[in-house]
Amino acid sequence: MRKYNLVVIGAGPGGYVAAVEAAKLGQKVAVIEKNKIGGTCLNVGCIPSKAYLKHANWVEEMSEANRFGITNDISNIDYSKLVERKDGVVSQLQQGIHYLFKQNNVDYYEGEAQLITSHEIQVNGEVFESDYILLATGSRPFVPPINGLDSVSYLTTDTFFDLKEQPKELVIIGGGVIGIELAFAMAPLGTKVTVIEVAPSILMTEDEEAIQLIRQKLKKMSVTVIESAQIKEVTAKQIELSNQIIEFDELLVVTGRKGNLAIADALNLEKTETNKFVKVNRFYQTSVATIYAVGDIVDGYMLAHAASKEGIKAVRHMFGDKEAPLKTTQVPKCVYTHPEIASFGLSEAEAKESGFDVLVSKIPYSANGRAIAGNETTGFIKIISEKKYHEILGAVIVGANATEMIHTILTVKESEGRMEEIEKMTFAHPTLSEMIGEIGSQMII
């Protein structure tokens, strides 16, 4: 029987990062993955979608270039080349994880793990013994009960990126982050896209001003958005709503995800009140002391970077470091539309509800020299702070490079800095990030 200090089940962002961290701490580690190394994020989520979004951005940039004296022809798009590039990106990153495992002496096994006891795991007929087990089993698409859906062919994110031909008419059920990102990826390529959302708004968890800008851009791209939709029935090539019929040649259902809890259920690990997640303490320890759980199977943000940080903190707790757990206010949320949306912490409404005397300052991209020169004037930066001591409570950036710039503000907050520290910084000119400095100056006057 092989013996380990830690066996990680799941090789997604929560699992493989935790495994490498444990190995760096001198532990003997194994990782078991039943599907593909890299998990949902690398294979059918974050990375493939960003590759497609880049293709869409290239098309938009070339279209804009035609307005300003650089003539080019984008009438013909070879979709197979897009798919080929996406596959190459995924493969390169998969090999990178394999290299990390090899470099850090992490043993990797492909196969389905079965937990025999709280210390014993079986895979491919072989039994391992481990001091600790980390569950990082991720999630799968959640498909709601929609009349007729079971009798038609439809896609989820698990299958969408396998398409070899570009859809002519794509209907997306679900106006959350994934659905809207894929609308932005496909519409510039020439696909007619319709987004159907049963909630009152797309991107429900985002800043309302940000949502308005995204709605405007979707309209500009000729994407049809139907909010507060009532879906009556789905048939082979159309969706019947309460007041109209929508036709499609491909249907994509992106209505959320649910955790892969089979292993947790097999061991009767305690669940949360909703029964949707494994219950863990502040250090990601389950009701069985030697078993920890992170990522999509625990309550919190279903985000790759959150899972990775949780995995690191869980491993450090196992092997003696009782560092503080991850707070949701420390986690940046990103939407890779064009313009991008990035945020963290409390919204203005949440800050007021929490009893803070709130000060909000905002600066538009249209006032920034780099944004004007770069033809990226859509968007704004908004920082929410506490009026008396200038403590940073949250921030929202909508616009070009938002998902990169948000970390400047978050770093100041995490370093226990206030708006004064932002005001003291010298930002290069012309840059988009100098808008952050300008807001700092405004808010402490």
Short mmCIF file of C-alpha atoms in Angstrom, two decimals:
data_model
loop_
_atom_site.label_atom_id
_atom_site.label_comp_id
_atom_site.label_asym_id
_atom_site.label_seq_id
_atom_site.Cartn_x
_atom_site.Cartn_y
_atom_site.Cartn_z
CA MET A 1 0.00 0.00 0.00
CA ARG A 2 1.36 3.43 -0.99
CA LYS A 3 1.35 5.98 1.80
CA TYR A 4 0.99 9.75 1.45
CA ASN A 5 0.71 12.75 3.70
CA LEU A 6 -1.99 14.17 1.43
CA VAL A 7 -4.17 12.81 -1.35
CA VAL A 8 -6.04 15.42 -3.36
CA ILE A 9 -9.13 14.34 -5.27
CA GLY A 10 -9.61 16.64 -8.23
CA ALA A 11 -6.98 18.32 -10.43
CA GLY A 12 -8.75 21.60 -11.05
CA PRO A 13 -7.58 25.00 -9.72
CA GLY A 14 -8.49 24.08 -6.15
CA GLY A 15 -6.79 20.68 -6.26
CA TYR A 16 -3.60 21.10 -8.25
CA VAL A 17 -2.60 24.37 -6.56
CA ALA A 18 -3.15 22.80 -3.12
CA ALA A 19 -1.10 19.75 -4.11
CA VAL A 20 1.86 21.86 -5.21
CA GLU A 21 1.63 23.93 -2.03
CA ALA A 22 1.70 20.79 0.14
CA ALA A 23 4.68 19.44 -1.80
CA LYS A 24 6.56 22.71 -1.25
CA LEU A 25 5.90 22.25 2.47
CA GLY A 26 7.78 18.95 2.28
CA GLN A 27 4.79 16.61 2.17
CA LYS A 28 4.39 13.49 0.02
CA VAL A 29 1.39 14.20 -2.21
CA ALA A 30 -0.80 12.44 -4.76
CA VAL A 31 -3.54 13.85 -6.99
CA ILE A 32 -6.38 11.81 -8.49
CA GLU A 33 -8.46 13.08 -11.42
CA LYS A 34 -11.15 11.12 -13.25
CA ASN A 35 -11.55 13.50 -16.19
CA LYS A 36 -8.97 15.96 -17.55
CA ILE A 37 -6.19 17.64 -15.65
CA GLY A 38 -7.00 21.29 -15.05
CA GLY A 39 -10.66 20.76 -14.25
CA THR A 40 -13.61 22.78 -15.53
CA CYS A 41 -11.73 26.07 -15.64
CA LEU A 42 -8.99 24.91 -17.98
CA ASN A 43 -10.94 22.50 -20.17
CA VAL A 44 -14.49 23.81 -20.54
CA GLY A 45 -14.60 27.15 -18.72
CA CYS A 46 -12.29 30.07 -18.06
CA ILE A 47 -9.58 29.32 -20.59
CA PRO A 48 -11.55 28.18 -23.68
CA SER A 49 -13.98 31.08 -23.28
CA LYS A 50 -11.12 33.59 -23.05
CA ALA A 51 -9.57 32.17 -26.20
CA TYR A 52 -12.87 32.65 -28.04
CA LEU A 53 -13.31 36.13 -26.57
CA LYS A 54 -9.88 37.06 -27.91
CA HIS A 55 -10.97 36.01 -31.40
CA ALA A 56 -14.05 38.20 -31.03
CA ASN A 57 -11.90 41.12 -29.84
CA TRP A 58 -9.67 40.77 -32.91
CA VAL A 59 -12.72 41.00 -35.17
CA GLU A 60 -14.00 44.09 -33.33
CA GLU A 61 -10.59 45.76 -33.48
CA MET A 62 -10.28 45.11 -37.21
CA SER A 63 -13.74 46.52 -37.76
CA GLU A 64 -12.76 49.64 -35.84
CA ALA A 65 -9.52 49.90 -37.79
CA ASN A 66 -11.54 50.12 -41.01
CA ARG A 67 -13.03 53.37 -39.70
CA PHE A 68 -9.61 54.92 -39.22
CA GLY A 69 -7.80 54.29 -42.49
CA ILE A 70 -6.57 50.70 -42.01
CA THR A 71 -8.49 48.65 -44.56
CA ASN A 72 -8.89 44.92 -44.08
CA ASP A 73 -11.36 42.20 -45.03
CA ILE A 74 -12.96 40.12 -42.28
CA SER A 75 -15.83 38.70 -44.30
CA ASN A 76 -14.53 35.14 -44.03
CA ILE A 77 -13.92 33.50 -40.65
CA ASP A 78 -12.46 29.98 -40.53
CA TYR A 79 -14.06 28.70 -37.32
CA SER A 80 -11.95 25.54 -37.37
CA LYS A 81 -8.83 27.68 -36.89
CA LEU A 82 -10.39 29.25 -33.81
CA VAL A 83 -11.13 25.81 -32.37
CA GLU A 84 -7.62 24.65 -33.23
CA ARG A 85 -6.05 27.59 -31.40
CA LYS A 86 -8.29 27.02 -28.37
CA ASP A 87 -7.25 23.37 -28.23
CA GLY A 88 -3.60 24.39 -28.42
CA VAL A 89 -3.98 26.84 -25.54
CA VAL A 90 -5.68 24.21 -23.37
CA SER A 91 -3.05 21.58 -24.21
CA GLN A 92 -0.19 23.94 -23.39
CA LEU A 93 -1.64 24.73 -19.98
CA GLN A 94 -2.36 21.06 -19.25
CA GLN A 95 1.29 20.29 -19.91
CA GLY A 96 2.21 23.13 -17.56
CA ILE A 97 0.35 21.45 -14.70
CA HIS A 98 2.00 18.11 -15.47
CA TYR A 99 5.36 19.91 -15.32
CA LEU A 100 4.51 21.46 -11.95
CA PHE A 101 3.65 18.01 -10.58
CA LYS A 102 6.86 16.51 -11.90
CA GLN A 103 8.97 19.41 -10.63
CA ASN A 104 7.47 19.08 -7.13
CA ASN A 105 7.35 15.26 -7.01
CA VAL A 106 3.56 15.12 -6.93
CA ASP A 107 2.20 11.73 -8.04
CA TYR A 108 -0.67 12.00 -10.53
CA TYR A 109 -3.27 9.30 -11.17
CA GLU A 110 -6.00 9.27 -13.77
CA GLY A 111 -9.05 7.39 -12.59
CA GLU A 112 -12.11 7.63 -10.36
CA ALA A 113 -11.34 7.83 -6.65
CA GLN A 114 -13.33 5.90 -4.07
CA LEU A 115 -12.97 6.67 -0.38
CA ILE A 116 -12.87 3.49 1.67
CA THR A 117 -12.24 5.19 5.01
CA SER A 118 -11.18 8.64 6.15
CA HIS A 119 -7.58 7.60 5.46
CA GLU A 120 -7.89 5.13 2.57
CA ILE A 121 -8.56 5.85 -1.11
CA GLN A 122 -8.90 3.41 -3.96
CA VAL A 123 -8.20 4.25 -7.60
CA ASN A 124 -7.79 1.84 -10.54
CA GLY A 125 -7.89 -1.09 -8.12
CA GLU A 126 -5.01 0.25 -6.01
CA VAL A 127 -5.46 1.41 -2.40
CA PHE A 128 -3.58 4.39 -0.95
CA GLU A 129 -3.26 5.42 2.65
CA SER A 130 -3.06 9.11 3.50
CA ASP A 131 -2.84 11.27 6.61
CA TYR A 132 -5.18 13.83 5.03
CA ILE A 133 -7.59 13.95 2.10
CA LEU A 134 -8.57 17.11 0.26
CA LEU A 135 -11.79 17.05 -1.76
CA ALA A 136 -11.62 19.43 -4.73
CA THR A 137 -14.13 17.65 -6.93
CA GLY A 138 -15.54 20.76 -8.58
CA SER A 139 -18.95 21.10 -10.17
CA ARG A 140 -21.02 20.31 -13.23
CA PRO A 141 -23.66 22.24 -15.19
CA PHE A 142 -27.04 22.64 -13.53
CA VAL A 143 -29.92 22.22 -15.99
CA PRO A 144 -33.32 23.32 -14.67
CA PRO A 145 -36.57 21.50 -15.45
CA ILE A 146 -37.80 23.21 -18.64
CA ASN A 147 -40.74 21.76 -20.52
CA GLY A 148 -39.51 19.84 -23.56
CA LEU A 149 -35.80 20.30 -22.89
CA ASP A 150 -35.17 16.62 -22.19
CA SER A 151 -36.42 15.68 -25.65
CA VAL A 152 -34.17 18.03 -27.66
CA SER A 153 -30.45 18.29 -28.32
CA TYR A 154 -28.81 21.08 -26.37
CA LEU A 155 -25.34 22.17 -25.28
CA THR A 156 -23.84 23.01 -21.91
CA THR A 157 -20.38 24.43 -21.31
CA ASP A 158 -19.18 20.83 -21.10
CA THR A 159 -20.00 20.37 -24.80
CA PHE A 160 -20.12 23.86 -26.33
CA PHE A 161 -16.38 24.04 -26.95
CA ASP A 162 -16.51 20.74 -28.86
CA LEU A 163 -18.47 22.39 -31.70
CA LYS A 164 -16.51 22.17 -34.93
CA GLU A 165 -18.77 24.46 -36.93
CA GLN A 166 -19.84 27.98 -36.04
CA PRO A 167 -23.54 28.24 -35.11
CA LYS A 168 -25.64 30.47 -37.33
CA GLU A 169 -28.33 31.10 -34.73
CA LEU A 170 -27.38 30.49 -31.11
CA VAL A 171 -29.90 30.76 -28.29
CA ILE A 172 -28.43 30.98 -24.80
CA ILE A 173 -30.68 30.18 -21.86
CA GLY A 174 -29.05 31.94 -18.93
CA GLY A 175 -27.91 35.54 -18.70
CA GLY A 176 -25.30 35.09 -15.99
CA VAL A 177 -21.57 35.60 -16.40
CA ILE A 178 -20.96 32.53 -18.58
CA GLY A 179 -23.92 33.16 -20.87
CA ILE A 180 -23.08 36.81 -21.43
CA GLU A 181 -19.39 36.13 -22.00
CA LEU A 182 -20.22 33.55 -24.67
CA ALA A 183 -22.64 36.01 -26.30
CA PHE A 184 -19.72 38.46 -26.52
CA ALA A 185 -17.53 35.68 -27.94
CA MET A 186 -19.90 34.56 -30.69
CA ALA A 187 -21.78 37.66 -31.88
CA PRO A 188 -18.74 39.49 -33.37
CA LEU A 189 -17.94 36.34 -35.38
CA GLY A 190 -21.29 36.65 -37.15
CA THR A 191 -23.47 34.30 -35.12
CA LYS A 192 -26.99 35.59 -34.44
CA VAL A 193 -27.25 35.39 -30.65
CA THR A 194 -30.31 35.53 -28.40
CA VAL A 195 -29.97 35.50 -24.60
CA ILE A 196 -32.98 34.40 -22.57
CA GLU A 197 -32.95 35.19 -18.86
CA VAL A 198 -35.87 34.34 -16.54
CA ALA A 199 -34.67 36.77 -13.85
CA PRO A 200 -35.48 40.49 -14.13
CA SER A 201 -31.92 41.27 -15.25
CA ILE A 202 -28.85 39.75 -16.82
CA LEU A 203 -25.71 39.67 -14.63
CA MET A 204 -27.84 39.98 -11.50
CA THR A 205 -24.88 40.08 -9.10
CA GLU A 206 -23.09 42.95 -10.85
CA ASP A 207 -23.21 46.73 -10.42
CA GLU A 208 -26.36 48.20 -12.00
CA GLU A 209 -24.46 50.86 -13.93
CA ALA A 210 -22.17 48.15 -15.27
CA ILE A 211 -25.17 46.10 -16.39
CA GLN A 212 -26.55 49.09 -18.29
CA LEU A 213 -23.29 49.48 -20.23
CA ILE A 214 -23.27 45.77 -21.08
CA ARG A 215 -26.86 45.95 -22.27
CA GLN A 216 -25.92 48.84 -24.57
CA LYS A 217 -22.97 46.93 -26.01
CA LEU A 218 -25.04 43.79 -26.56
CA LYS A 219 -27.58 45.88 -28.47
CA LYS A 220 -24.77 47.37 -30.56
CA MET A 221 -23.64 43.83 -31.42
CA SER A 222 -27.23 42.96 -32.45
CA VAL A 223 -27.60 40.47 -29.59
CA THR A 224 -31.23 40.05 -28.57
CA VAL A 225 -31.64 40.03 -24.78
CA ILE A 226 -34.93 38.88 -23.25
CA GLU A 227 -35.20 39.43 -19.49
CA SER A 228 -38.01 38.27 -17.17
CA ALA A 229 -38.65 35.57 -19.76
CA GLN A 230 -41.33 32.94 -19.31
CA ILE A 231 -40.28 29.78 -21.14
CA LYS A 232 -43.33 27.69 -22.04
CA GLU A 233 -41.73 24.93 -24.08
CA VAL A 234 -38.60 23.92 -25.99
CA THR A 235 -38.94 21.99 -29.24
CA ALA A 236 -36.43 20.74 -31.81
CA LYS A 237 -35.49 24.12 -33.31
CA GLN A 238 -37.41 26.74 -31.36
CA ILE A 239 -38.28 28.03 -27.92
CA GLU A 240 -41.79 29.16 -27.14
CA LEU A 241 -41.98 32.05 -24.71
CA SER A 242 -45.16 33.55 -23.30
CA ASN A 243 -45.27 36.15 -26.08
CA GLN A 244 -42.98 35.02 -28.93
CA ILE A 245 -41.18 32.17 -30.67
CA ILE A 246 -37.37 32.09 -30.84
CA GLU A 247 -35.67 29.91 -33.46
CA PHE A 248 -32.17 28.45 -33.24
CA ASP A 249 -29.81 25.95 -34.78
CA GLU A 250 -27.84 25.51 -31.53
CA LEU A 251 -29.18 25.82 -27.98
CA LEU A 252 -26.83 26.48 -25.06
CA VAL A 253 -28.07 26.10 -21.49
CA VAL A 254 -25.93 27.93 -18.91
CA THR A 255 -28.09 28.26 -15.82
CA GLY A 256 -25.55 27.73 -13.08
CA ARG A 257 -23.54 24.84 -11.67
CA LYS A 258 -23.87 22.32 -8.85
CA GLY A 259 -21.14 20.68 -6.83
CA ASN A 260 -19.92 17.13 -7.40
CA LEU A 261 -20.79 15.69 -4.00
CA ALA A 262 -20.75 11.95 -4.67
CA ILE A 263 -17.60 11.27 -2.64
CA ALA A 264 -18.76 13.54 0.19
CA ASP A 265 -22.09 11.71 0.24
CA ALA A 266 -20.36 8.32 0.33
CA LEU A 267 -18.63 9.32 3.56
CA ASN A 268 -21.77 11.00 4.97
CA LEU A 269 -19.95 14.29 5.42
CA GLU A 270 -22.10 16.96 7.01
CA LYS A 271 -23.80 19.35 4.57
CA THR A 272 -24.93 22.97 4.84
CA GLU A 273 -28.57 23.77 5.59
CA THR A 274 -29.36 24.02 1.88
CA ASN A 275 -27.86 20.53 1.37
CA LYS A 276 -26.01 21.89 -1.68
CA PHE A 277 -22.53 22.13 -0.17
CA VAL A 278 -20.16 20.28 2.13
CA LYS A 279 -20.09 21.98 5.52
CA VAL A 280 -16.60 23.13 6.50
CA ASN A 281 -15.15 25.21 9.30
CA ARG A 282 -13.18 28.40 8.76
CA PHE A 283 -10.12 26.33 7.75
CA TYR A 284 -12.04 24.17 5.19
CA GLN A 285 -12.08 21.15 7.51
CA THR A 286 -15.15 18.93 7.15
CA SER A 287 -17.05 17.04 9.85
CA VAL A 288 -14.31 14.39 9.54
CA ALA A 289 -11.12 15.97 10.91
CA THR A 290 -8.74 14.42 8.36
CA ILE A 291 -10.83 15.43 5.34
CA TYR A 292 -10.91 18.96 3.94
CA ALA A 293 -12.99 20.40 1.09
CA VAL A 294 -12.53 23.46 -1.15
CA GLY A 295 -13.85 25.04 -4.32
CA ASP A 296 -17.27 24.54 -5.84
CA ILE A 297 -18.37 21.93 -3.28
CA VAL A 298 -18.21 24.42 -0.38
CA ASP A 299 -20.35 27.51 0.09
CA GLY A 300 -18.75 30.60 -1.44
CA TYR A 301 -17.79 32.02 -4.81
CA MET A 302 -17.61 29.41 -7.58
CA LEU A 303 -14.43 30.96 -8.96
CA ALA A 304 -11.15 29.33 -9.92
CA HIS A 305 -8.99 31.81 -8.04
CA ALA A 306 -11.11 31.45 -4.90
CA ALA A 307 -10.72 27.66 -5.04
CA SER A 308 -6.95 27.97 -5.44
CA LYS A 309 -6.61 30.25 -2.44
CA GLU A 310 -8.90 28.02 -0.36
CA GLY A 311 -6.75 25.03 -1.29
CA ILE A 312 -3.58 26.79 -0.15
CA LYS A 313 -5.15 27.82 3.15
CA ALA A 314 -6.54 24.32 3.76
CA VAL A 315 -3.13 22.72 3.18
CA ARG A 316 -1.37 25.18 5.45
CA HIS A 317 -3.88 24.43 8.18
CA MET A 318 -3.31 20.67 7.81
CA PHE A 319 0.41 21.06 8.29
CA GLY A 320 0.52 23.56 11.11
CA ASP A 321 -0.15 27.09 9.84
CA LYS A 322 -3.40 28.49 11.27
CA GLU A 323 -3.53 31.53 8.96
CA ALA A 324 -6.77 33.45 8.51
CA PRO A 325 -9.34 31.95 6.12
CA LEU A 326 -10.37 33.57 2.88
CA LYS A 327 -12.99 36.33 3.08
CA THR A 328 -15.41 36.91 0.23
CA THR A 329 -14.53 40.62 0.36
CA GLN A 330 -10.96 39.66 -0.58
CA VAL A 331 -12.01 37.91 -3.78
CA PRO A 332 -12.17 39.89 -7.04
CA LYS A 333 -15.06 39.08 -9.37
CA CYS A 334 -14.46 39.45 -13.09
CA VAL A 335 -16.64 39.41 -16.19
CA TYR A 336 -14.63 39.25 -19.42
CA THR A 337 -17.03 41.12 -21.64
CA HIS A 338 -16.03 44.17 -23.71
CA PRO A 339 -16.02 46.38 -21.70
CA GLU A 340 -14.83 44.18 -18.85
CA ILE A 341 -16.33 44.28 -15.37
CA ALA A 342 -14.28 43.79 -12.22
CA SER A 343 -15.26 44.33 -8.60
CA PHE A 344 -14.60 43.37 -4.99
CA GLY A 345 -15.94 44.08 -1.54
CA LEU A 346 -19.14 45.90 -0.67
CA SER A 347 -21.40 47.70 -3.10
CA GLU A 348 -22.71 51.14 -2.18
CA ALA A 349 -26.02 49.65 -1.00
CA GLU A 350 -24.32 46.89 0.99
CA ALA A 351 -21.98 49.39 2.65
CA LYS A 352 -24.92 51.55 3.76
CA GLU A 353 -26.82 48.49 5.00
CA SER A 354 -23.74 47.60 7.08
CA GLY A 355 -23.93 50.97 8.82
CA PHE A 356 -21.04 52.79 7.13
CA ASP A 357 -21.10 56.50 6.38
CA VAL A 358 -20.41 55.95 2.70
CA LEU A 359 -18.50 58.06 0.23
CA VAL A 360 -18.59 57.07 -3.44
CA SER A 361 -16.47 58.61 -6.15
CA LYS A 362 -16.49 57.77 -9.84
CA ILE A 363 -14.44 58.78 -12.85
CA PRO A 364 -15.37 57.98 -16.46
CA TYR A 365 -12.98 56.43 -18.97
CA SER A 366 -14.00 59.21 -21.36
CA ALA A 367 -11.99 61.67 -19.24
CA ASN A 368 -8.74 59.70 -19.58
CA GLY A 369 -6.13 60.48 -22.25
CA ARG A 370 -4.98 56.88 -22.73
CA ALA A 371 -8.59 55.71 -23.08
CA ILE A 372 -9.36 58.38 -25.68
CA ALA A 373 -6.19 57.65 -27.66
CA GLY A 374 -6.90 53.92 -27.50
CA ASN A 375 -10.56 54.28 -28.52
CA GLU A 376 -11.66 52.71 -25.22
CA THR A 377 -13.82 55.43 -23.70
CA THR A 378 -16.70 53.24 -22.48
CA GLY A 379 -16.65 52.63 -18.75
CA PHE A 380 -15.85 54.02 -15.34
CA ILE A 381 -13.99 53.40 -12.09
CA LYS A 382 -15.94 53.60 -8.85
CA ILE A 383 -14.52 53.30 -5.34
CA ILE A 384 -16.70 52.93 -2.24
CA SER A 385 -15.08 54.12 0.99
CA GLU A 386 -15.94 55.08 4.55
CA LYS A 387 -16.20 58.86 4.86
CA LYS A 388 -14.48 59.50 8.20
CA TYR A 389 -11.38 57.29 8.00
CA HIS A 390 -11.30 56.76 4.22
CA GLU A 391 -11.27 52.96 4.59
CA ILE A 392 -11.75 51.23 1.24
CA LEU A 393 -14.93 49.13 1.32
CA GLY A 394 -15.24 48.06 -2.29
CA ALA A 395 -14.67 49.02 -5.91
CA VAL A 396 -16.10 48.51 -9.38
CA ILE A 397 -14.24 48.99 -12.65
CA VAL A 398 -15.99 48.77 -16.00
CA GLY A 399 -13.87 49.22 -19.10
CA ALA A 400 -10.71 48.16 -20.87
CA ASN A 401 -8.27 46.19 -18.67
CA ALA A 402 -10.68 46.33 -15.73
CA THR A 403 -9.84 42.76 -14.68
CA GLU A 404 -6.17 43.73 -14.37
CA MET A 405 -6.57 47.15 -12.75
CA ILE A 406 -8.89 46.01 -9.95
CA HIS A 407 -5.91 44.43 -8.18
CA THR A 408 -4.26 47.82 -7.62
CA ILE A 409 -7.13 48.90 -5.39
CA LEU A 410 -7.49 45.48 -3.76
CA THR A 411 -3.77 45.37 -2.94
CA VAL A 412 -4.02 48.70 -1.12
CA LYS A 413 -6.99 47.42 0.88
CA GLU A 414 -5.32 44.10 1.72
CA SER A 415 -2.21 46.00 2.88
CA GLU A 416 -4.48 47.87 5.31
CA GLY A 417 -4.08 51.01 3.28
CA ARG A 418 -6.71 53.69 2.88
CA MET A 419 -7.52 56.24 0.21
CA GLU A 420 -4.53 58.32 1.38
CA GLU A 421 -2.17 55.58 0.19
CA ILE A 422 -3.74 55.63 -3.26
CA GLU A 423 -3.50 59.41 -3.38
CA LYS A 424 0.21 59.28 -2.51
CA MET A 425 1.02 56.87 -5.34
CA THR A 426 2.51 58.25 -8.53
CA PHE A 427 0.80 56.71 -11.55
CA ALA A 428 2.45 56.86 -14.96
CA HIS A 429 0.87 59.07 -17.61
CA PRO A 430 -0.80 58.30 -19.90
CA THR A 431 -2.25 55.10 -18.42
CA LEU A 432 -5.72 53.86 -17.64
CA SER A 433 -4.68 53.12 -14.05
CA GLU A 434 -3.96 56.78 -13.32
CA MET A 435 -7.75 57.16 -13.02
CA ILE A 436 -7.41 55.25 -9.74
CA GLY A 437 -5.02 57.91 -8.49
CA GLU A 438 -7.38 60.67 -9.54
CA ILE A 439 -10.21 59.08 -7.58
CA GLY A 440 -7.89 58.86 -4.57
CA SER A 441 -7.29 62.58 -4.79
CA GLN A 442 -11.01 63.33 -5.07
CA MET A 443 -12.04 61.22 -2.10
CA ILE A 444 -9.76 62.64 0.58
CA ILE A 445 -10.28 66.30 -0.16
#
